[in-house]
mmCIF file of C-alpha atoms and ligand atoms in Angstrom:
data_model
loop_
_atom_site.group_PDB
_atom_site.id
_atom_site.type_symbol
_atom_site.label_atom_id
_atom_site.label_comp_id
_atom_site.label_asym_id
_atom_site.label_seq_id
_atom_site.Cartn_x
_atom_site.Cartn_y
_atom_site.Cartn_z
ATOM 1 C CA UNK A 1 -17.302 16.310 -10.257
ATOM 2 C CA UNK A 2 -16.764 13.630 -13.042
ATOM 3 C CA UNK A 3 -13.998 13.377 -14.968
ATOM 4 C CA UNK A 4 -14.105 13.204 -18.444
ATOM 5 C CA UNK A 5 -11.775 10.733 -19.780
ATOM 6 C CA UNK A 6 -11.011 12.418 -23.523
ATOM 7 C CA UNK A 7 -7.572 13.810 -23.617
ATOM 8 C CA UNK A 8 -6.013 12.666 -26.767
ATOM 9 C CA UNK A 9 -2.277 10.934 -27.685
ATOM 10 C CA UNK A 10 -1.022 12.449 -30.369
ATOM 11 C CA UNK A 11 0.820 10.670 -33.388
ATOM 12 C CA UNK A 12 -0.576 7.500 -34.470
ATOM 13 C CA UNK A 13 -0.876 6.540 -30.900
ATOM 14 C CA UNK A 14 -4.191 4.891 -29.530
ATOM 15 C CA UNK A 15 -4.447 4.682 -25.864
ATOM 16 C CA UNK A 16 -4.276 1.941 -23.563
ATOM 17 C CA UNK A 17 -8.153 0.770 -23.707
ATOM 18 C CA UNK A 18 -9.516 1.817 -19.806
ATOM 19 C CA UNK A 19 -6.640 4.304 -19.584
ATOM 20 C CA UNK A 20 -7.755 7.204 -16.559
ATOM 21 C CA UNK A 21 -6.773 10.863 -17.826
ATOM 22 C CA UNK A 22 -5.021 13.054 -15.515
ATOM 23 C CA UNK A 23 -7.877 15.367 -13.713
ATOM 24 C CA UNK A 24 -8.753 18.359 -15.257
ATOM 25 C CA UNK A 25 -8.908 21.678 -13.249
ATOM 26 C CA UNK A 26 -7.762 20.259 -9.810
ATOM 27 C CA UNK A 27 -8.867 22.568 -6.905
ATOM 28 C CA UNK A 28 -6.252 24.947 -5.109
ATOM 29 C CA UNK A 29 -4.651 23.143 -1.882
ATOM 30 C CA UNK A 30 -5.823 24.568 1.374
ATOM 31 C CA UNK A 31 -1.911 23.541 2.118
ATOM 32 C CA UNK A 32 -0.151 26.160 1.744
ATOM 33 C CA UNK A 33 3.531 24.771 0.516
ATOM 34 C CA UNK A 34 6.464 26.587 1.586
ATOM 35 C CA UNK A 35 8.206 28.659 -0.467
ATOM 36 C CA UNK A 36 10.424 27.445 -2.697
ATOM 37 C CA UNK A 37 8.891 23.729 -2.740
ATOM 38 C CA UNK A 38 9.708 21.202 -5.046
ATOM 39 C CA UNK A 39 7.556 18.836 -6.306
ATOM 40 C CA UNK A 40 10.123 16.000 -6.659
ATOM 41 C CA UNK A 41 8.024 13.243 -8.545
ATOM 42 C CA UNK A 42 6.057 13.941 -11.661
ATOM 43 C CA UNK A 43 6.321 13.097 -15.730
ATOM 44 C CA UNK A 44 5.712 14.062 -19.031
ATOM 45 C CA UNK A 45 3.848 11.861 -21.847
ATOM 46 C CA UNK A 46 5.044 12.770 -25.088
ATOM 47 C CA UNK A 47 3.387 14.686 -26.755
ATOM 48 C CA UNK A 48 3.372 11.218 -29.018
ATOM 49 C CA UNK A 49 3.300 12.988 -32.167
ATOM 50 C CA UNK A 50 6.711 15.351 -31.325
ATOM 51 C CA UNK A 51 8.291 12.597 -29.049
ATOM 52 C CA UNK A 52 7.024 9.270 -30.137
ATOM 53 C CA UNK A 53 6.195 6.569 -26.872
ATOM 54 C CA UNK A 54 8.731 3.478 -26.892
ATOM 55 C CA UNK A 55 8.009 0.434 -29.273
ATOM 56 C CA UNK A 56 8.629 -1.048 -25.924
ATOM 57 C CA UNK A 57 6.182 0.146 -23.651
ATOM 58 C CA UNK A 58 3.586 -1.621 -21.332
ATOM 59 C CA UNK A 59 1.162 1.137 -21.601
ATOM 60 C CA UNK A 60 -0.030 4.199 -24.506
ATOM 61 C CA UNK A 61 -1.055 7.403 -22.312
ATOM 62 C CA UNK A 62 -2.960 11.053 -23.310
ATOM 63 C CA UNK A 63 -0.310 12.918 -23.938
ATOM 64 C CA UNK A 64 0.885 15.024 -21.043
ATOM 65 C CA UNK A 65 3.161 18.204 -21.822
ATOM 66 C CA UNK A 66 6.341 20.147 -19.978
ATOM 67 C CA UNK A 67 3.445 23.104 -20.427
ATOM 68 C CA UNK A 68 0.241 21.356 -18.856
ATOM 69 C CA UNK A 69 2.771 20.206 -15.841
ATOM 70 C CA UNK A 70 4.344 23.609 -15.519
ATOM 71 C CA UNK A 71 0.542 25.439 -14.848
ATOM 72 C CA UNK A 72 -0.030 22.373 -12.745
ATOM 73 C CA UNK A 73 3.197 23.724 -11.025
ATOM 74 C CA UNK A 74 1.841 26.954 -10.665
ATOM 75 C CA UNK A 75 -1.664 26.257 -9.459
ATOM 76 C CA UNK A 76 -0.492 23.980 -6.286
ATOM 77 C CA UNK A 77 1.986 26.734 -5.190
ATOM 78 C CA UNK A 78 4.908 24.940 -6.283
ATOM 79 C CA UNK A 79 8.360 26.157 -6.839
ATOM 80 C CA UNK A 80 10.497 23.715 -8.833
ATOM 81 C CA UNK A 81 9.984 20.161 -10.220
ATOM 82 C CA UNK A 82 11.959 16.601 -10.239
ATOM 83 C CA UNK A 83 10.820 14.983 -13.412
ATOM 84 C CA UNK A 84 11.205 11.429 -13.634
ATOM 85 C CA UNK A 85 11.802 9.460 -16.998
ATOM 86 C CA UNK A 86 7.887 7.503 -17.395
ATOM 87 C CA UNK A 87 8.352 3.886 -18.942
ATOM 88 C CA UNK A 88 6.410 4.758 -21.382
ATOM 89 C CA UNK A 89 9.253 6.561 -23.115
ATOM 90 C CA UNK A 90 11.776 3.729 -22.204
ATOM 91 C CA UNK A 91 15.494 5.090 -22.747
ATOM 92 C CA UNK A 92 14.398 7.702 -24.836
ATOM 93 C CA UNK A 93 15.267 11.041 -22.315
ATOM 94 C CA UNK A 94 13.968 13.120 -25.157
ATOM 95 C CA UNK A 95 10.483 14.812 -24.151
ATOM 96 C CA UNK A 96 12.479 14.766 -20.564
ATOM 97 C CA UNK A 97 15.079 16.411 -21.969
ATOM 98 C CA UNK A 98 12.660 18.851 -23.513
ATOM 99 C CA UNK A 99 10.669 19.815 -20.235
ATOM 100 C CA UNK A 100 13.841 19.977 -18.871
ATOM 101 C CA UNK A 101 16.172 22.905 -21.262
ATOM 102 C CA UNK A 102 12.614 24.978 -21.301
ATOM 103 C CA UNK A 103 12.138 24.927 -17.456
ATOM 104 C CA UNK A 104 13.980 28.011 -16.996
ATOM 105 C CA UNK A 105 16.307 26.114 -14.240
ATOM 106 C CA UNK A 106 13.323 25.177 -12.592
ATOM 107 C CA UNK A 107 13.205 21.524 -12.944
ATOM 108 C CA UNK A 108 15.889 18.417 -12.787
ATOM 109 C CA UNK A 109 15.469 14.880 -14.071
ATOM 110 C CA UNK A 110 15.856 11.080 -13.477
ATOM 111 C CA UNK A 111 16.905 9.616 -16.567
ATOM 112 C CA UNK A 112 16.713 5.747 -18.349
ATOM 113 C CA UNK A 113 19.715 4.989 -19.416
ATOM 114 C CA UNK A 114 21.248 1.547 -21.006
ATOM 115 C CA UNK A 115 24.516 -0.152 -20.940
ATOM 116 C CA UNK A 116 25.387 0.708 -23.747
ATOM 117 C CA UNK A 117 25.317 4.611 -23.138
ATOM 118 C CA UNK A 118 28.500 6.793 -24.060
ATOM 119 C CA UNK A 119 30.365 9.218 -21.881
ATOM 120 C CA UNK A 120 28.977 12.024 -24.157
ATOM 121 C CA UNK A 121 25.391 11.258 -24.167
ATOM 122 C CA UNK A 122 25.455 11.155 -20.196
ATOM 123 C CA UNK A 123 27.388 14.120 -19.929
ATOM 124 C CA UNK A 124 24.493 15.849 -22.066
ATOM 125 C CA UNK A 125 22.009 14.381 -19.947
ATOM 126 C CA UNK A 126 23.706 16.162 -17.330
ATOM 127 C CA UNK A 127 23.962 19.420 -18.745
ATOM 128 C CA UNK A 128 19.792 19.497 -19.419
ATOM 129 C CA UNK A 129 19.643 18.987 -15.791
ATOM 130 C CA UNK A 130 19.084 15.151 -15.106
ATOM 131 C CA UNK A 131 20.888 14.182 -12.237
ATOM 132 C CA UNK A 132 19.560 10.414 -11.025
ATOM 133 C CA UNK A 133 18.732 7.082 -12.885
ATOM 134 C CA UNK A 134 15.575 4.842 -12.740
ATOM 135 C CA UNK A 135 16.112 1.284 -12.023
ATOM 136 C CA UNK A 136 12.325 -0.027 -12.201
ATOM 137 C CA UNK A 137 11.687 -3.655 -10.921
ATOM 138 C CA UNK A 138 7.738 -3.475 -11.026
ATOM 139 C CA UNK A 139 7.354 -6.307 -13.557
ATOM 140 C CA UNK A 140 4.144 -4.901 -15.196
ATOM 141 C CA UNK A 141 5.900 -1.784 -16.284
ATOM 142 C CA UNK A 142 9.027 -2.814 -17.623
ATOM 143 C CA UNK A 143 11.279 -6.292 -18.947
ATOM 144 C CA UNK A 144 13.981 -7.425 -16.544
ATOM 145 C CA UNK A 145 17.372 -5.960 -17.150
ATOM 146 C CA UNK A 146 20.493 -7.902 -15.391
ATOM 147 C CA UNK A 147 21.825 -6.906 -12.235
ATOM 148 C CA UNK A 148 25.082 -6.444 -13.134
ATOM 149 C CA UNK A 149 24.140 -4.546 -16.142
ATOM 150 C CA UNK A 150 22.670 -1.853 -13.811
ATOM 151 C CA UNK A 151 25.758 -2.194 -11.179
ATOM 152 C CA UNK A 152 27.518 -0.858 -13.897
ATOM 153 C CA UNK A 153 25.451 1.935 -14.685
ATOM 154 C CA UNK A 154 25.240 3.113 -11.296
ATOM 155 C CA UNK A 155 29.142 3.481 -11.291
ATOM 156 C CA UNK A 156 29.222 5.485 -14.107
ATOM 157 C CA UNK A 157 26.344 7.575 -12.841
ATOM 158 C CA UNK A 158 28.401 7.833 -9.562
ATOM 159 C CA UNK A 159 31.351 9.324 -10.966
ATOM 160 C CA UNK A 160 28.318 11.912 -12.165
ATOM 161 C CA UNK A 161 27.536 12.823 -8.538
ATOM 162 C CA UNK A 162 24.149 11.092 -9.561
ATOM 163 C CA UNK A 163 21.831 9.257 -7.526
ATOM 164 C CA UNK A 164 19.943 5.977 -8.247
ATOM 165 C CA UNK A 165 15.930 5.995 -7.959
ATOM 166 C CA UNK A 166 14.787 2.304 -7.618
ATOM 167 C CA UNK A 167 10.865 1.548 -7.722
ATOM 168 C CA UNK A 168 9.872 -2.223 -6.945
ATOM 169 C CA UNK A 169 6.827 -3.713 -4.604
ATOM 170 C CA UNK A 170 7.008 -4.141 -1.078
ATOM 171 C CA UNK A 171 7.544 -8.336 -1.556
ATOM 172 C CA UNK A 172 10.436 -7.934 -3.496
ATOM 173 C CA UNK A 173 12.728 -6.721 -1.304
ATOM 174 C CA UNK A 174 14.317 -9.617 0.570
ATOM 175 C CA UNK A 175 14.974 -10.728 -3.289
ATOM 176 C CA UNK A 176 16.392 -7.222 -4.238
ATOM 177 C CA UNK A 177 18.088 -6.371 -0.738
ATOM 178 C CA UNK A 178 21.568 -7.874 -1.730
ATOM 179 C CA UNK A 179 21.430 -5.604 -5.085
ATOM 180 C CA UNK A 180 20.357 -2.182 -3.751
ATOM 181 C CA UNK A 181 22.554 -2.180 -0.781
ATOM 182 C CA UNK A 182 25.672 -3.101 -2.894
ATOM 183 C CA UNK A 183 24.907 0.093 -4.596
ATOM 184 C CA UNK A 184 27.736 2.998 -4.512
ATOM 185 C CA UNK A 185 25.412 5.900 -4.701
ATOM 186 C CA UNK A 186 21.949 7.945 -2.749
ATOM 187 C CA UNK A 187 19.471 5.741 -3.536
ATOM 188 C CA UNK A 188 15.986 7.258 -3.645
ATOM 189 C CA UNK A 189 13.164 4.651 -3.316
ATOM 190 C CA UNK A 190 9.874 5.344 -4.971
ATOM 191 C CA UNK A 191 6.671 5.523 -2.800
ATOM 192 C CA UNK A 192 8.203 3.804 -0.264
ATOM 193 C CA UNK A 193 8.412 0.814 -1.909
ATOM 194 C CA UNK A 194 4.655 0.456 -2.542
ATOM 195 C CA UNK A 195 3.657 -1.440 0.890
ATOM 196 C CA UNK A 196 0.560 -2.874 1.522
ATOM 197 C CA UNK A 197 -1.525 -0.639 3.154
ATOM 198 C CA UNK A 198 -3.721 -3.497 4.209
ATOM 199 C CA UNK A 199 -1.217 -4.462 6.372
ATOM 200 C CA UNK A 200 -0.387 -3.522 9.688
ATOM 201 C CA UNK A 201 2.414 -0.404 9.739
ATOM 202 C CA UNK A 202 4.047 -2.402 12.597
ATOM 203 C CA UNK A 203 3.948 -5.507 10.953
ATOM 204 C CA UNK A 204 6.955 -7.524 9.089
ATOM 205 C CA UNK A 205 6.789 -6.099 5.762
ATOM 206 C CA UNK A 206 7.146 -2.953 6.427
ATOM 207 C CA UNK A 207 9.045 -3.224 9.292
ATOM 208 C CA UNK A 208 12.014 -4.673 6.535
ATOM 209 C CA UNK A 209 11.602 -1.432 4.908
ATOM 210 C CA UNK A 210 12.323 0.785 8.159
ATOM 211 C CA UNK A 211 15.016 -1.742 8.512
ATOM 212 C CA UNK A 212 16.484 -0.311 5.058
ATOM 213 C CA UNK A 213 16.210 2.953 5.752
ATOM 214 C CA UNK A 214 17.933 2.598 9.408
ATOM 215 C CA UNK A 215 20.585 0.670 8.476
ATOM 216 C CA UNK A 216 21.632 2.223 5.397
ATOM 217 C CA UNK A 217 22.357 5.913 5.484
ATOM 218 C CA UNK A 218 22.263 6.450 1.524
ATOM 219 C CA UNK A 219 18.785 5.246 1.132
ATOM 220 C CA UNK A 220 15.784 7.883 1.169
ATOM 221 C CA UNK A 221 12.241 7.352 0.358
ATOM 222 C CA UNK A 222 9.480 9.609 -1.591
ATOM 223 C CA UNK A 223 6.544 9.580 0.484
ATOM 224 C CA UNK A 224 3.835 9.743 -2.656
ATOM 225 C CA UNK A 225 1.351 7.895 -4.274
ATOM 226 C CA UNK A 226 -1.073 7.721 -1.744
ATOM 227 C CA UNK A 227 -3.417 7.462 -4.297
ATOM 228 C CA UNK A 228 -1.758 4.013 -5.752
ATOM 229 C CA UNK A 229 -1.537 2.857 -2.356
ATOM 230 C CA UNK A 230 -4.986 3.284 -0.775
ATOM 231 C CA UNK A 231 -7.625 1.430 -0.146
ATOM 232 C CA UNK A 232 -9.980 3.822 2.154
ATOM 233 C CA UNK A 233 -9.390 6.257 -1.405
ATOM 234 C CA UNK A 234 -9.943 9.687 -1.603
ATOM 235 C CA UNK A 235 -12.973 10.669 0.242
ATOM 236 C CA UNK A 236 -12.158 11.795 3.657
ATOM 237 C CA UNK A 237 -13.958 11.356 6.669
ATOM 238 C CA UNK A 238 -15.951 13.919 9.122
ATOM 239 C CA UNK A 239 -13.128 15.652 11.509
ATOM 240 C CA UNK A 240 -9.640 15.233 11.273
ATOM 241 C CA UNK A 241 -9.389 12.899 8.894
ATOM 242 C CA UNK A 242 -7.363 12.879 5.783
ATOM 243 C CA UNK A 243 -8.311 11.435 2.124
ATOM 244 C CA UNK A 244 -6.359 8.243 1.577
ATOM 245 C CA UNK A 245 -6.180 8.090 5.292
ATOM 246 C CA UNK A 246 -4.861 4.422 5.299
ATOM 247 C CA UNK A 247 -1.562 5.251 4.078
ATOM 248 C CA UNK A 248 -1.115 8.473 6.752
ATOM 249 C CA UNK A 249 0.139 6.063 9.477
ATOM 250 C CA UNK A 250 3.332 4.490 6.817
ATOM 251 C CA UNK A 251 4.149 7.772 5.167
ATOM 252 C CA UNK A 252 4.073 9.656 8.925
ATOM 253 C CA UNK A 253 6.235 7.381 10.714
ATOM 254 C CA UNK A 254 8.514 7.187 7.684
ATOM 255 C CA UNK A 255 8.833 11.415 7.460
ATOM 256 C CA UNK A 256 9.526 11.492 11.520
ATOM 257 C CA UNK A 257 12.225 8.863 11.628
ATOM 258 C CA UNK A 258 14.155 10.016 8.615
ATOM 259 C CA UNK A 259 13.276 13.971 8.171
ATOM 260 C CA UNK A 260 16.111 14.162 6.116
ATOM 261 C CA UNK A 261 15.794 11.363 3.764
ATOM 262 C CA UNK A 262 12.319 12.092 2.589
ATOM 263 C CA UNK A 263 11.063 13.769 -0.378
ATOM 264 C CA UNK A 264 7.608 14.338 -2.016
ATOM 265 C CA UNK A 265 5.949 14.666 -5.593
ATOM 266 C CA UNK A 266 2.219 14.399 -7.032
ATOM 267 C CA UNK A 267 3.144 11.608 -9.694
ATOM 268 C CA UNK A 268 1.068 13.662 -12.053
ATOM 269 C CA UNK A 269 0.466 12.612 -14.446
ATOM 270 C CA UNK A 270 -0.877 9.784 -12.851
ATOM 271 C CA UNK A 271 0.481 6.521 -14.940
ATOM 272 C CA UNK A 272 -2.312 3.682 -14.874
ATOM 273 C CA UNK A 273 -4.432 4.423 -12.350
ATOM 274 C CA UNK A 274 -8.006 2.180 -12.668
ATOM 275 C CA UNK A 275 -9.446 3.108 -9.636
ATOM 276 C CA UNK A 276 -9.756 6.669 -9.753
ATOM 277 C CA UNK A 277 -8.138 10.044 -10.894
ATOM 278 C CA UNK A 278 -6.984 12.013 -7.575
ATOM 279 C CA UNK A 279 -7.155 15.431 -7.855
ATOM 280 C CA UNK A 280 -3.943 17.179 -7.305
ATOM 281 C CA UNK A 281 -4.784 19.736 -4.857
ATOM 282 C CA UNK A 282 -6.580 17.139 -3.133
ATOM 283 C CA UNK A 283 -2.744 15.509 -2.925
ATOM 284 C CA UNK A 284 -1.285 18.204 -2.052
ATOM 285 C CA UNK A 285 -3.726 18.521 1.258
ATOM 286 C CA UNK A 286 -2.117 15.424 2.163
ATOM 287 C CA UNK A 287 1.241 16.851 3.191
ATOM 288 C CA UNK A 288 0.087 18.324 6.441
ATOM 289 C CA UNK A 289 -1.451 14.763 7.770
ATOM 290 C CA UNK A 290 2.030 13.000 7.093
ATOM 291 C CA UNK A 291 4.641 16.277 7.821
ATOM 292 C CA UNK A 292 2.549 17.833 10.763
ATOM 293 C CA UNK A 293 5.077 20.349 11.883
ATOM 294 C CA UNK A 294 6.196 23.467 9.614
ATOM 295 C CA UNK A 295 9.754 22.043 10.038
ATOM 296 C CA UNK A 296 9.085 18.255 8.846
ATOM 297 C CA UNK A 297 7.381 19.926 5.682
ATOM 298 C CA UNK A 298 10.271 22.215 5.209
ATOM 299 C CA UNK A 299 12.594 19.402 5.264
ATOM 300 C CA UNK A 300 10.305 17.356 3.115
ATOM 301 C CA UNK A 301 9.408 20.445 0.653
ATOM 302 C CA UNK A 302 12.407 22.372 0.094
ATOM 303 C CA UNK A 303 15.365 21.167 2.385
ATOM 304 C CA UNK A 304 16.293 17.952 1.274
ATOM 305 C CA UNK A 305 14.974 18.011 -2.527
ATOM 306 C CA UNK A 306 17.147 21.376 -2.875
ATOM 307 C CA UNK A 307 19.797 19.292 -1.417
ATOM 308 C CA UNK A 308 19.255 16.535 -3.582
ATOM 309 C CA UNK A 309 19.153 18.169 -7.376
ATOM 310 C CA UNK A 310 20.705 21.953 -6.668
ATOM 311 C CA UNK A 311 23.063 21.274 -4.010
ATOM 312 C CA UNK A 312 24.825 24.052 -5.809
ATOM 313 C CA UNK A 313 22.033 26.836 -4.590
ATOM 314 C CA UNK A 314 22.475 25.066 -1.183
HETATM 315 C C1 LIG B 1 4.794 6.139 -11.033
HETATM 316 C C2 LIG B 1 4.188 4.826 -11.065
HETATM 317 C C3 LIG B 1 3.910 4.038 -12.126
HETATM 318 C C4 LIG B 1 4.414 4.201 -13.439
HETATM 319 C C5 LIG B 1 5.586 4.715 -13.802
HETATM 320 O O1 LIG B 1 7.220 5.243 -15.318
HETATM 321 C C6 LIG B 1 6.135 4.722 -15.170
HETATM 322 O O2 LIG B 1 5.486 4.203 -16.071
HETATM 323 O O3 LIG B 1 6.381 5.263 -12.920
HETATM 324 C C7 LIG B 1 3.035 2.894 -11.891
HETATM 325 O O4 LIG B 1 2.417 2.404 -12.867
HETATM 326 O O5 LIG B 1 2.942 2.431 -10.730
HETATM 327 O O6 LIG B 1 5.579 6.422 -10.137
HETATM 328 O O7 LIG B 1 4.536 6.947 -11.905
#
């Protein structure tokens, strides 16, 4: 099937010239997800015209609304959902906040948050249901914001019971070790810290990021983005194999060492992908090759994200 790529931003937004659409009528999973499942990384864009994208931003989207991600919810057999502040919006929780008070309970958030945040405004953030903060270090996504400027953050947050979500590429973290293992709370990496698949699993690099996750206790990982991280892509082979089969081997070993320090989400919307659109049930087919036993996708499905944002239902 192609995609068609016209999905408008509302508002007097134009978007990013080359900008991929998130994929239209995905097919149903032949993964069946456990019950109760929570898809613990995803977004919403806007809509621009109700919740206007940053002045700040690196990229302008197709708007992507709390309703189109809820059906999306639906279709894949999904449960609950961990929405995570996009750049795009850059400290502005309010089309977060949105999804979140209209989710019915059914979704908590990862906020972006500055210094100069008050008491009240986090303590409102809370109440909608966000219960993390983003610390992005992916350069082409976001301006650098000090270290200690974020230290101090992530004590406040702590006090919260929150946890810290840190995305950054695989070669920055001998430069960003010292910083993310001084910090106080659970700290949730993004897709694993983006290795490169190109590389071998048992080589250095990501080797240094098993070495993370052994050593320090606090630290999980989402196991996503396949799609970002591939380069065999999305067409599977004859047999056994799996679409994006090139990541299978990092995201499997990472799921069996640390069953309960691993979580899972679709990314949808999909921010900047210019290779291809995956489609989502396509995604969700992927759970099986790197959680092959019904227990490792409980953990990875229900367990641990439950644990994670409604440790009160726990
Ligand atoms: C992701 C990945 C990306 C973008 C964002 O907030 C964002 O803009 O997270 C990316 O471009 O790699 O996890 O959605």
């Amino acid at each position: 099937m192609t995609q068609a790529n016209d999905k408008p931003t509302s508002g007097h937004f134009t978007k990013t010239p080359g900008w991929l659409d998130w994929f239209e009528g995905p097919s149903r999973p032949r993964f069946r997800v456990p019950v109760g499942s929570v898809d613990a990384h995803c977004h919403v864009f806007g809509p621009g015209a109700e919740f206007p994208y940053a002045p700040e931003r690196k990229y302008t989207p197709c708007d992507a609304s709390r309703q189109q991600l809820f059906a999306l919810r639906e279709l894949l057999g999904f449960a609950r959902n961990v929405i995570v502040q996009a750049t795009c919006h850059g400290a502005d929780n309010r089309a977060l906040v949105d999804a979140l008070v209209h989710s019915q309970g059914l979704a908590r958030g990862v906020a972006t948050v500055k210094r100069c945040v008050s008491d009240a405004e986090l303590q409102a953030l809370h109440e909608a249901g966000v219960r993390g903060v983003r610390f992005n270090f992916v350069k082409r996504l976001v301006d650098f914001t000090p270290k200690d400027e974020l230290l101090e953050i992530a004590n406040r947050i702590h006090a919260l019971g929150w946890h810290v979500v840190i995305y950054f590429e695989a070669v920055d973290l001998p430069e960003l070790w010292d910083f993310f293992t001084a910090l106080p709370t659970t700290v949730v990496v993004d897709h694993m810290g983006r290795p490169d698949v190109a590389l071998p699993v048992n080589g250095p690099q990501f080797a240094l990021f098993e070495k993370f996750m052994r050593e320090h206790p606090n630290v999980w990982s989402k196991v996503s983005c396949p799609e970002r991280l591939s380069l065999s892509g999305p067409k599977a082979l004859a047999g056994e194999q799996s679409a994006y089969r090139d990541v299978v081997p990092f995201a499997r070993r990472i799921v069996e060492q640390f069953p309960d320090r691993v979580l899972w989400g679709t990314d949808w919307p999909h921010p900047n992908l210019k290779d291809h659109m995956p489609d989502d049930g396509l995604l969700a087919d992927f759970i099986p090759h790197i959680a092959p036993t019904p227990e490792l996708q409980q953990k990875l499905l229900v367990t641990n994200p439950m644990k994670l944002y409604w440790p009160e239902e726990c």
